[in-house]
Amino acid sequence: MRGPDRIRSELEPIWCRGCGNYGILNAFCRALDSLEMDPDRVVVVSGIGCSGRFPWFVRTYGFHVVHGRVLPVATGIKLANPSLSVIGVSGDGDAFAIGGGHIIHAARRNVDIAYLVFDNFTYGQTRGQASPTSDEDRMPRHALPYGLIEEPLNPIALAIAYDVSFVARGFSGDVEFLSDLIAKAISHKGFAMIDIISPCYTFNNTWDMVKEKAERIGPEHDPTDRAEAFKLAIAEADRIYMGIFYVKEKPTLGERLMMARRMESPPPLEEMIGKLRVF
Amino acid sequence: MPARDIVIRLAAGTGEGIQVAGEILAVAAVRTGWDVFTFRTYPAEIRGGPSYFQLRLGRIPILSQGGDPDIMVVFDEDSYIAHLHHIKPGGLVIYDSDSMPKVKGVPGIELIGVPFSSLAGKVGFPRARNMVALGALSAAFGIPMDKLEGSISERFGDRGEEIVGRNIAASRLGFSFVMDLGKAPFYRVSPPGPKVEERILITGYQAIALGAYAAGCNFLAAYPITPATPIMEELSRLLLPSGGIVLQMEDEISAIGAAIGASYAGALAMTATSGPGFSLMTEMIGLASMAEIPLVIVDAQRAGPSTGMPTKTEQSDLNAAIYGGHGEAPRIVLAPGTIADCFYMTARAFYLAERYQMPVIIMADMAIIQRMTTVPAFRMDRIPVPERIRARPGSTKRYAMTDSGISPMPIPGDRGLSYIATGLEHDEYGNPSYDPAMHEAMTSKRWRKLKGALDQLIPPVRYGILDPEIGVIGWGSTEGAIKEGVDMAIDHGIKASSLHIKSLYPLHLNEIRRYITQPSLKAVIVPELNFTGQLADLIESKMGIAPIKLTKAQGLPFSPQEIFEEIKRVDEEMKV
C-alpha cells in the first residue's frame, strides 16, 4: 500500500458521524506518510475519552493508558528507545483537566515527543459536561446543571508560558493545513504541542463558530519571538489563530541525559560488590 | 563471662552525627570480626527532635537489633531522660559531662561522664563530639583503637587528610579519657569465631539497588519519598555509568507511568516508593496488570495511613499490595525478611515480572531499608536471568490464549507486530472487546499466570523445633526478631518454631497448611507491625483458622524479647 492509506488500519472508527476526529485521523496519516515514516517505528500513546481510541485506527504501535497519563508513559517510551517516534494523543479533558499537571513538566524536560490535543471544548464520551476549554454555554442541560460557571483555560497561552518548545493550533476542518502542522510537530526536536480544534458534533457543535473565527497566522509572525507569540495567544476574542505560535530550539531530555551521563563502560557486579566493604 | 553480643544505643537530637558515628562503629566492629545489625529511627524533620541509632554486635549470626541497650551514649539531657528507663540493669551510660554537668543516677546503672564538647574543642573541631563519644565507647567495651581509626579514615578519606586527622584525634581523646579512668573495659564481648566465608556489610536499600542492577535493570523512575529515596540515589550511582536511566518524575503517578512506558518499549524497569506514593500508583498497577506489562515496584513501607509517621516503620500496606485497586488485577507480592533477601528477591522480581508480564511488588519497610548488617557476599550465579518471551514474526495475537497464560510480547520496532497495549478489556489481537465470554476468558488467562509463577517463588522458610507446639508465622522485616524470639523460647524449654512467608501473593497455601496442621501444633501466633493483623486475617481467610494476633503499631520493630514473651504467654495459657 502506498500513500496515507498505508498508515490507516482496517478498523472503522467508533466516533459519531460528523466528529472532528475523522479530519485529524486523515491529517495524521498524511503527515506520517509525507515524512516517509515506518509505522513499526512509531508509538501512539493515548488517554481516555473519544481520542483514546485513535491508536487502533492507525498501523503504528500504540499504548492506550489510563486517564490523563499520556505524557509520563510517552516519556518512558521515548527514553527507553530514543529511535522510536513517540506521539501522544489526548482530549481536552485528558490533557488539561486530569492530566494538566504533566504538561508543565514535559515542557521543563523538553522530552522529544509530539502531543496532539483533540480539543472539542467538552467531555464528549461522558455526554457533554464542561471541559477546561469550554467557553460557551451550548452543552446539554443534563450535563451542566448550573450552566457554565467556570472560565476556560487558554492552552496556547499556557504552553507558551511554560516554554513548550513548539506550540501550534490546528483545525480538524482544515486537513491539509493540519497535516502540515502535525508533520512539523513530529519533526520538531523536543516537546511539541498542537491544540487541535475538533468539534463535537453531538454535544458541543462549534463547527460554524470555529469556521467563522479561524484565521491563519500570517507570515509576518516570528515564532521565535515569545512575547509576540503570547500576544497572538491572548488576542482571541473575535478570532482563533491557526498555525505555529512559538518555536524554541533547546536541548531535549534525551540529549541532556546523554550529556550528563558519565561515559564509562559498565562495571561488572563483582566489581560493584568489591567496592562494598568486604570482610 | 564475656557476653555473646551487646546492644549499643546512641541517642541525641538530630544533627549530632550519631548516624555517622554508628556506621563507623559498625565497620570497626566488623573489622574486629564481629557481626553487626543496626537500627535507626529519627524524626521527619531535618534538624531537631529525638533520634537514635542502635547497633548490636557479637558473634555471627546476629539476626536483629536486639532489645534494650547494654550501653547508651547520650549527648543531651533530653535524650538521657527519654532513654533512661530502657537501659538494661547493670548497663552503662556514657554522657556528655559538658552539656550535663549534673546527672541524676539510677541504681544499678553505671554512669561515665566524658566532656564531649571540650575534648572536641581541644582538637579545634567542635563538631567532632560524635568522634569523642565513639572513642569513649570503643574503650568501654574493647574495640581496638587501630580498628576504629581505620574505619574513621575510610569514612572521611575523600575529604582530605586534615579532616581525617582531626576526627581521629578527637576519638583518641575520648578513648584515652575512658582508659584513664582505669576501669575499662566495662564490657567484654566473646571474641569473634573463625572466618568461614567472605561477608559484606551492606544496608537494605543498597542490597535492593544492587539486586536490581545485577538483574539488568536499566530504568528507574521515581519521586522522592521517605524512606524509599535512598534506593533511587543508590541506583543512580549504579545505573548512570552503565547507560541506564534514572528519572525523577513530578509525582508517583508519572513515576510509575514512565516505568510502564519504558518497560513497554523493552526496558527492565522499576519504581520505588513508600505508602503515600504506593496509593497514588494503584491505578497504574491495574494498567500494568491488564495490559500485561512487566514492572517491579518497591514499597518501602512506613507508618500510615495518609502521611502517617514518615520516618517510622510499619507493615501496614499488605492489603493494599495484594488487593489494592479496582477490578481484579493479578500481581505478585514478595517480602524480603533479610538483607540477603533484599538482593536476591529484587533480582528475582525482574525475572518474574518479565516472565509473567505483570507487576511484581516488593514489600520492604523502613526498618529493613535502613538496616545495615553483614551478609555472605552476593553470588551472581544464584540470580535467574530475566527474559521476556518475545513474539515471533507473523504472530499477530499479542494477547494469545495460552495454557500458561503467557502471551509472547512484541516490543515497538518489531517488524509487522504492531499492537495496541490497553487498559480496556480486549481480544487476543488487543482490540477492545466487551464480549461477555471474552472478558471471562481474558480474566482467566491473566490470573492463570499466577499458577505457573507460584513454582518460581521463594517458599516459606521454617525455623526451630521440628515438632513444635507453638508456631509463629511472620512476613517481611521481622524475620530475624522472630527467629531469635523462637530461640529464646526453645532455650526456655518451649517447643517453638517459626514459618516466615517470603511470597505473599500468590501464597504457598500447601506449605502454610502443612505447617498449621502439624499434629504437634497447639497455637499459631502471627506477629505483625500493624494494628489490624493483616497477614493473620489473610491466613484466616484462606485456612479457616484464626491465628493469635501479635500486633504492634508504634512505628518500631519487634525485639526478640517481645516475640518470646508472647510465645511464653501462649504456652502458659495452653497449659492451664
GROMACS .gro file of N, CA, C and O in nm, chain A residues 20-109:
model
  360
   20GLY      N    1  -1.505   1.572   1.456
   20GLY     CA    2  -1.384   1.631   1.403
   20GLY      C    3  -1.266   1.535   1.398
   20GLY      O    4  -1.172   1.553   1.320
   21ASN      N    5  -1.273   1.430   1.481
   21ASN     CA    6  -1.158   1.339   1.489
   21ASN      C    7  -1.127   1.270   1.357
   21ASN      O    8  -1.013   1.231   1.332
   22TYR      N    9  -1.230   1.255   1.270
   22TYR     CA   10  -1.203   1.195   1.138
   22TYR      C   11  -1.103   1.280   1.060
   22TYR      O   12  -1.014   1.228   0.993
   23GLY      N   13  -1.121   1.411   1.070
   23GLY     CA   14  -1.029   1.502   0.999
   23GLY      C   15  -0.887   1.488   1.054
   23GLY      O   16  -0.789   1.490   0.979
   24ILE      N   17  -0.877   1.473   1.186
   24ILE     CA   18  -0.744   1.459   1.247
   24ILE      C   19  -0.679   1.329   1.201
   24ILE      O   20  -0.560   1.325   1.169
   25LEU      N   21  -0.761   1.222   1.196
   25LEU     CA   22  -0.708   1.093   1.152
   25LEU      C   23  -0.652   1.103   1.010
   25LEU      O   24  -0.542   1.056   0.982
   26ASN      N   25  -0.727   1.170   0.923
   26ASN     CA   26  -0.679   1.190   0.785
   26ASN      C   27  -0.548   1.269   0.782
   26ASN      O   28  -0.452   1.231   0.715
   27ALA      N   29  -0.549   1.378   0.857
   27ALA     CA   30  -0.431   1.464   0.858
   27ALA      C   31  -0.310   1.388   0.913
   27ALA      O   32  -0.198   1.402   0.864
   28PHE      N   33  -0.333   1.307   1.017
   28PHE     CA   34  -0.226   1.229   1.081
   28PHE      C   35  -0.164   1.132   0.981
   28PHE      O   36  -0.041   1.124   0.968
   29CYS      N   37  -0.250   1.059   0.907
   29CYS     CA   38  -0.199   0.962   0.811
   29CYS      C   39  -0.119   1.031   0.701
   29CYS      O   40  -0.013   0.984   0.659
   30ARG      N   41  -0.171   1.144   0.656
   30ARG     CA   42  -0.098   1.220   0.554
   30ARG      C   43   0.038   1.266   0.606
   30ARG      O   44   0.138   1.260   0.535
   31ALA      N   45   0.039   1.313   0.731
   31ALA     CA   46   0.164   1.364   0.788
   31ALA      C   47   0.269   1.254   0.797
   31ALA      O   48   0.384   1.272   0.756
   32LEU      N   49   0.228   1.139   0.851
   32LEU     CA   50   0.326   1.030   0.865
   32LEU      C   51   0.375   0.982   0.730
   32LEU      O   52   0.493   0.950   0.713
   33ASP      N   53   0.282   0.980   0.634
   33ASP     CA   54   0.323   0.937   0.501
   33ASP      C   55   0.418   1.039   0.438
   33ASP      O   56   0.519   1.002   0.379
   34SER      N   57   0.388   1.167   0.456
   34SER     CA   58   0.473   1.269   0.395
   34SER      C   59   0.613   1.265   0.454
   34SER      O   60   0.711   1.300   0.389
   35LEU      N   61   0.623   1.221   0.580
   35LEU     CA   62   0.756   1.211   0.643
   35LEU      C   63   0.821   1.075   0.613
   35LEU      O   64   0.927   1.045   0.666
   36GLU      N   65   0.752   0.995   0.532
   36GLU     CA   66   0.801   0.861   0.495
   36GLU      C   67   0.832   0.777   0.619
   36GLU      O   68   0.935   0.710   0.628
   37MET      N   69   0.741   0.784   0.717
   37MET     CA   70   0.767   0.712   0.842
   37MET      C   71   0.726   0.566   0.832
   37MET      O   72   0.630   0.531   0.765
   38ASP      N   73   0.804   0.483   0.903
   38ASP     CA   74   0.775   0.341   0.912
   38ASP      C   75   0.685   0.321   1.034
   38ASP      O   76   0.729   0.345   1.147
   39PRO      N   77   0.560   0.280   1.015
   39PRO     CA   78   0.468   0.271   1.130
   39PRO      C   79   0.516   0.178   1.240
   39PRO      O   80   0.478   0.195   1.356
   40ASP      N   81   0.602   0.082   1.207
   40ASP     CA   82   0.655  -0.007   1.310
   40ASP      C   83   0.753   0.064   1.404
   40ASP      O   84   0.791   0.010   1.507
   41ARG      N   85   0.794   0.183   1.365
   41ARG     CA   86   0.888   0.258   1.450
   41ARG      C   87   0.821   0.381   1.513
   41ARG      O   88   0.887   0.473   1.559
   42VAL      N   89   0.686   0.378   1.511
   42VAL     CA   90   0.610   0.488   1.571
   42VAL      C   91   0.523   0.431   1.683
   42VAL      O   92   0.466   0.324   1.668
   43VAL      N   93   0.518   0.501   1.797
   43VAL     CA   94   0.426   0.461   1.904
   43VAL      C   95   0.330   0.577   1.930
   43VAL      O   96   0.373   0.690   1.953
   44VAL      N   97   0.200   0.548   1.923
   44VAL     CA   98   0.100   0.648   1.958
   44VAL      C   99   0.045   0.613   2.096
   44VAL      O  100  -0.004   0.503   2.119
   45VAL      N  101   0.059   0.707   2.189
   45VAL     CA  102   0.010   0.686   2.325
   45VAL      C  103  -0.116   0.769   2.343
   45VAL      O  104  -0.116   0.889   2.314
   46SER      N  105  -0.225   0.705   2.387
   46SER     CA  106  -0.349   0.779   2.404
   46SER      C  107  -0.402   0.763   2.545
   46SER      O  108  -0.364   0.671   2.618
   47GLY      N  109  -0.491   0.855   2.582
   47GLY     CA  110  -0.552   0.851   2.716
   47GLY      C  111  -0.696   0.805   2.707
   47GLY      O  112  -0.732   0.721   2.624
   48ILE      N  113  -0.781   0.862   2.792
   48ILE     CA  114  -0.920   0.821   2.796
   48ILE      C  115  -1.008   0.933   2.739
   48ILE      O  116  -0.981   1.050   2.761
   49GLY      N  117  -1.112   0.892   2.669
   49GLY     CA  118  -1.200   0.987   2.602
   49GLY      C  119  -1.216   0.943   2.457
   49GLY      O  120  -1.162   0.838   2.417
   50CYS      N  121  -1.287   1.022   2.377
   50CYS     CA  122  -1.310   0.983   2.237
   50CYS      C  123  -1.177   0.968   2.163
   50CYS      O  124  -1.161   0.884   2.076
   51SER      N  125  -1.079   1.051   2.199
   51SER     CA  126  -0.949   1.045   2.132
   51SER      C  127  -0.873   0.918   2.170
   51SER      O  128  -0.779   0.879   2.100
   52GLY      N  129  -0.912   0.855   2.281
   52GLY     CA  130  -0.837   0.741   2.334
   52GLY      C  131  -0.831   0.625   2.237
   52GLY      O  132  -0.736   0.545   2.239
   53ARG      N  133  -0.933   0.613   2.151
   53ARG     CA  134  -0.937   0.501   2.057
   53ARG      C  135  -0.849   0.522   1.934
   53ARG      O  136  -0.835   0.432   1.851
   54PHE      N  137  -0.796   0.642   1.920
   54PHE     CA  138  -0.720   0.678   1.800
   54PHE      C  139  -0.616   0.572   1.758
   54PHE      O  140  -0.607   0.538   1.640
   55PRO      N  141  -0.534   0.517   1.851
   55PRO     CA  142  -0.426   0.427   1.808
   55PRO      C  143  -0.476   0.307   1.729
   55PRO      O  144  -0.402   0.255   1.643
   56TRP      N  145  -0.599   0.262   1.755
   56TRP     CA  146  -0.649   0.145   1.683
   56TRP      C  147  -0.675   0.172   1.535
   56TRP      O  148  -0.687   0.080   1.457
   57PHE      N  149  -0.685   0.299   1.502
   57PHE     CA  150  -0.722   0.331   1.363
   57PHE      C  151  -0.601   0.359   1.276
   57PHE      O  152  -0.613   0.394   1.160
   58VAL      N  153  -0.482   0.342   1.336
   58VAL     CA  154  -0.358   0.355   1.259
   58VAL      C  155  -0.275   0.228   1.277
   58VAL      O  156  -0.300   0.149   1.368
   59ARG      N  157  -0.175   0.210   1.190
   59ARG     CA  158  -0.099   0.085   1.191
   59ARG      C  159   0.026   0.091   1.277
   59ARG      O  160   0.112   0.004   1.271
   60THR      N  161   0.042   0.194   1.355
   60THR     CA  162   0.161   0.207   1.438
   60THR      C  163   0.147   0.119   1.562
   60THR      O  164   0.043   0.060   1.585
   61TYR      N  165   0.252   0.114   1.642
   61TYR     CA  166   0.237   0.060   1.776
   61TYR      C  167   0.155   0.161   1.857
   61TYR      O  168   0.152   0.280   1.824
   62GLY      N  169   0.092   0.113   1.963
   62GLY     CA  170   0.011   0.205   2.043
   62GLY      C  171   0.002   0.162   2.187
   62GLY      O  172   0.023   0.045   2.221
   63PHE      N  173  -0.025   0.257   2.272
   63PHE     CA  174  -0.048   0.227   2.414
   63PHE      C  175  -0.161   0.317   2.461
   63PHE      O  176  -0.148   0.439   2.464
   64HIS      N  177  -0.272   0.252   2.493
   64HIS     CA  178  -0.390   0.323   2.541
   64HIS      C  179  -0.386   0.316   2.693
   64HIS      O  180  -0.409   0.211   2.751
   65VAL      N  181  -0.349   0.426   2.758
   65VAL     CA  182  -0.320   0.422   2.901
   65VAL      C  183  -0.439   0.470   2.983
   65VAL      O  184  -0.549   0.484   2.931
   66VAL      N  185  -0.417   0.497   3.112
   66VAL     CA  186  -0.526   0.544   3.198
   66VAL      C  187  -0.548   0.694   3.174
   66VAL      O  188  -0.471   0.760   3.105
   67HIS      N  189  -0.653   0.746   3.233
   67HIS     CA  190  -0.694   0.883   3.207
   67HIS      C  191  -0.587   0.985   3.251
   67HIS      O  192  -0.544   0.984   3.367
   68GLY      N  193  -0.544   1.067   3.159
   68GLY     CA  194  -0.458   1.180   3.194
   68GLY      C  195  -0.309   1.152   3.198
   68GLY      O  196  -0.232   1.243   3.227
   69ARG      N  197  -0.267   1.030   3.169
   69ARG     CA  198  -0.126   0.996   3.192
   69ARG      C  199  -0.049   0.967   3.063
   69ARG      O  200   0.047   0.890   3.063
   70VAL      N  201  -0.093   1.029   2.954
   70VAL     CA  202  -0.025   1.007   2.826
   70VAL      C  203   0.121   1.051   2.833
   70VAL      O  204   0.211   0.978   2.791
   71LEU      N  205   0.145   1.169   2.890
   71LEU     CA  206   0.281   1.224   2.884
   71LEU      C  207   0.383   1.144   2.966
   71LEU      O  208   0.493   1.118   2.915
   72PRO      N  209   0.352   1.104   3.090
   72PRO     CA  210   0.451   1.022   3.162
   72PRO      C  211   0.484   0.892   3.089
   72PRO      O  212   0.602   0.854   3.080
   73VAL      N  213   0.382   0.824   3.037
   73VAL     CA  214   0.409   0.696   2.969
   73VAL      C  215   0.489   0.722   2.841
   73VAL      O  216   0.587   0.652   2.812
   74ALA      N  217   0.450   0.825   2.767
   74ALA     CA  218   0.524   0.858   2.643
   74ALA      C  219   0.669   0.893   2.675
   74ALA      O  220   0.761   0.856   2.600
   75THR      N  221   0.691   0.961   2.787
   75THR     CA  222   0.827   0.998   2.828
   75THR      C  223   0.911   0.871   2.852
   75THR      O  224   1.026   0.862   2.805
   76GLY      N  225   0.851   0.774   2.922
   76GLY     CA  226   0.923   0.649   2.947
   76GLY      C  227   0.957   0.575   2.820
   76GLY      O  228   1.067   0.522   2.804
   77ILE      N  229   0.863   0.572   2.726
   77ILE     CA  230   0.887   0.501   2.599
   77ILE      C  231   1.001   0.568   2.523
   77ILE      O  232   1.093   0.502   2.475
   78LYS      N  233   0.993   0.701   2.513
   78LYS     CA  234   1.094   0.773   2.434
   78LYS      C  235   1.234   0.756   2.493
   78LYS      O  236   1.332   0.737   2.420
   79LEU      N  237   1.244   0.760   2.625
   79LEU     CA  238   1.375   0.747   2.688
   79LEU      C  239   1.429   0.605   2.675
   79LEU      O  240   1.549   0.585   2.657
   80ALA      N  241   1.338   0.507   2.685
   80ALA     CA  242   1.383   0.368   2.677
   80ALA      C  243   1.432   0.334   2.537
   80ALA      O  244   1.524   0.255   2.520
   81ASN      N  245   1.371   0.393   2.436
   81ASN     CA  246   1.414   0.368   2.299
   81ASN      C  247   1.404   0.497   2.216
   81ASN      O  248   1.304   0.522   2.150
   82PRO      N  249   1.510   0.579   2.220
   82PRO     CA  250   1.506   0.710   2.154
   82PRO      C  251   1.489   0.700   2.002
   82PRO      O  252   1.455   0.800   1.938
   83SER      N  253   1.510   0.581   1.945
   83SER     CA  254   1.497   0.572   1.799
   83SER      C  255   1.350   0.565   1.756
   83SER      O  256   1.320   0.575   1.638
   84LEU      N  257   1.259   0.548   1.850
   84LEU     CA  258   1.117   0.546   1.816
   84LEU      C  259   1.063   0.689   1.807
   84LEU      O  260   1.109   0.778   1.878
   85SER      N  261   0.965   0.708   1.718
   85SER     CA  262   0.891   0.835   1.719
   85SER      C  263   0.771   0.816   1.810
   85SER      O  264   0.694   0.722   1.792
   86VAL      N  265   0.759   0.903   1.908
   86VAL     CA  266   0.651   0.886   2.006
   86VAL      C  267   0.555   1.005   1.995
   86VAL      O  268   0.598   1.121   1.998
   87ILE      N  269   0.428   0.972   1.978
   87ILE     CA  270   0.326   1.075   1.959
   87ILE      C  271   0.216   1.054   2.063
   87ILE      O  272   0.160   0.945   2.074
   88GLY      N  273   0.189   1.156   2.142
   88GLY     CA  274   0.082   1.148   2.242
   88GLY      C  275  -0.047   1.205   2.187
   88GLY      O  276  -0.046   1.300   2.109
   89VAL      N  277  -0.158   1.145   2.227
   89VAL     CA  278  -0.290   1.188   2.180
   89VAL      C  279  -0.382   1.198   2.302
   89VAL      O  280  -0.397   1.101   2.376
   90SER      N  281  -0.440   1.315   2.323
   90SER     CA  282  -0.531   1.334   2.437
   90SER      C  283  -0.649   1.418   2.393
   90SER      O  284  -0.640   1.493   2.295
   91GLY      N  285  -0.756   1.413   2.470
   91GLY     CA  286  -0.863   1.511   2.454
   91GLY      C  287  -0.836   1.629   2.545
   91GLY      O  288  -0.738   1.630   2.620
   92ASP      N  289  -0.924   1.730   2.542
   92ASP     CA  290  -0.901   1.848   2.628
   92ASP      C  291  -0.919   1.813   2.776
   92ASP      O  292  -0.855   1.873   2.862
   93GLY      N  293  -1.003   1.715   2.808
   93GLY     CA  294  -1.015   1.672   2.948
   93GLY      C  295  -0.892   1.597   2.991
   93GLY      O  296  -0.834   1.624   3.096
   94ASP      N  297  -0.848   1.502   2.910
   94ASP     CA  298  -0.731   1.420   2.939
   94ASP      C  299  -0.606   1.508   2.954
   94ASP      O  300  -0.525   1.489   3.045
   95ALA      N  301  -0.592   1.605   2.863
   95ALA     CA  302  -0.470   1.687   2.860
   95ALA      C  303  -0.472   1.798   2.963
   95ALA      O  304  -0.371   1.824   3.029
   96PHE      N  305  -0.588   1.866   2.978
   96PHE     CA  306  -0.587   1.991   3.057
   96PHE      C  307  -0.654   1.977   3.194
   96PHE      O  308  -0.632   2.059   3.281
   97ALA      N  309  -0.739   1.875   3.212
   97ALA     CA  310  -0.800   1.857   3.344
   97ALA      C  311  -0.718   1.755   3.423
   97ALA      O  312  -0.620   1.791   3.488
   98ILE      N  313  -0.752   1.628   3.411
   98ILE     CA  314  -0.684   1.527   3.492
   98ILE      C  315  -0.534   1.520   3.465
   98ILE      O  316  -0.454   1.496   3.554
   99GLY      N  317  -0.494   1.546   3.340
   99GLY     CA  318  -0.352   1.534   3.306
   99GLY      C  319  -0.279   1.667   3.299
   99GLY      O  320  -0.163   1.673   3.258
  100GLY      N  321  -0.347   1.776   3.337
  100GLY     CA  322  -0.290   1.910   3.318
  100GLY      C  323  -0.155   1.929   3.385
  100GLY      O  324  -0.069   2.001   3.334
  101GLY      N  325  -0.135   1.862   3.498
  101GLY     CA  326  -0.010   1.879   3.571
  101GLY      C  327   0.112   1.827   3.497
  101GLY      O  328   0.225   1.866   3.528
  102HIS      N  329   0.092   1.739   3.401
  102HIS     CA  330   0.208   1.679   3.335
  102HIS      C  331   0.265   1.766   3.223
  102HIS      O  332   0.381   1.751   3.186
  103ILE      N  333   0.180   1.856   3.165
  103ILE     CA  334   0.227   1.936   3.051
  103ILE      C  335   0.346   2.021   3.093
  103ILE      O  336   0.447   2.028   3.022
  104ILE      N  337   0.335   2.083   3.210
  104ILE     CA  338   0.442   2.175   3.250
  104ILE      C  339   0.574   2.101   3.271
  104ILE      O  340   0.681   2.155   3.246
  105HIS      N  341   0.565   1.976   3.312
  105HIS     CA  342   0.689   1.901   3.337
  105HIS      C  343   0.746   1.843   3.207
  105HIS      O  344   0.867   1.834   3.191
  106ALA      N  345   0.656   1.806   3.115
  106ALA     CA  346   0.705   1.764   2.983
  106ALA      C  347   0.775   1.883   2.918
  106ALA      O  348   0.876   1.868   2.849
  107ALA      N  349   0.722   2.004   2.942
  107ALA     CA  350   0.784   2.126   2.888
  107ALA      C  351   0.921   2.149   2.951
  107ALA      O  352   1.018   2.177   2.881
  108ARG      N  353   0.930   2.136   3.081
  108ARG     CA  354   1.058   2.154   3.151
  108ARG      C  355   1.163   2.055   3.102
  108ARG      O  356   1.281   2.086   3.091
  109ARG      N  357   1.117   1.933   3.076
  109ARG     CA  358   1.212   1.829   3.033
  109ARG      C  359   1.243   1.841   2.885
  109ARG      O  360   1.343   1.790   2.838
   0.00000   0.00000   0.00000
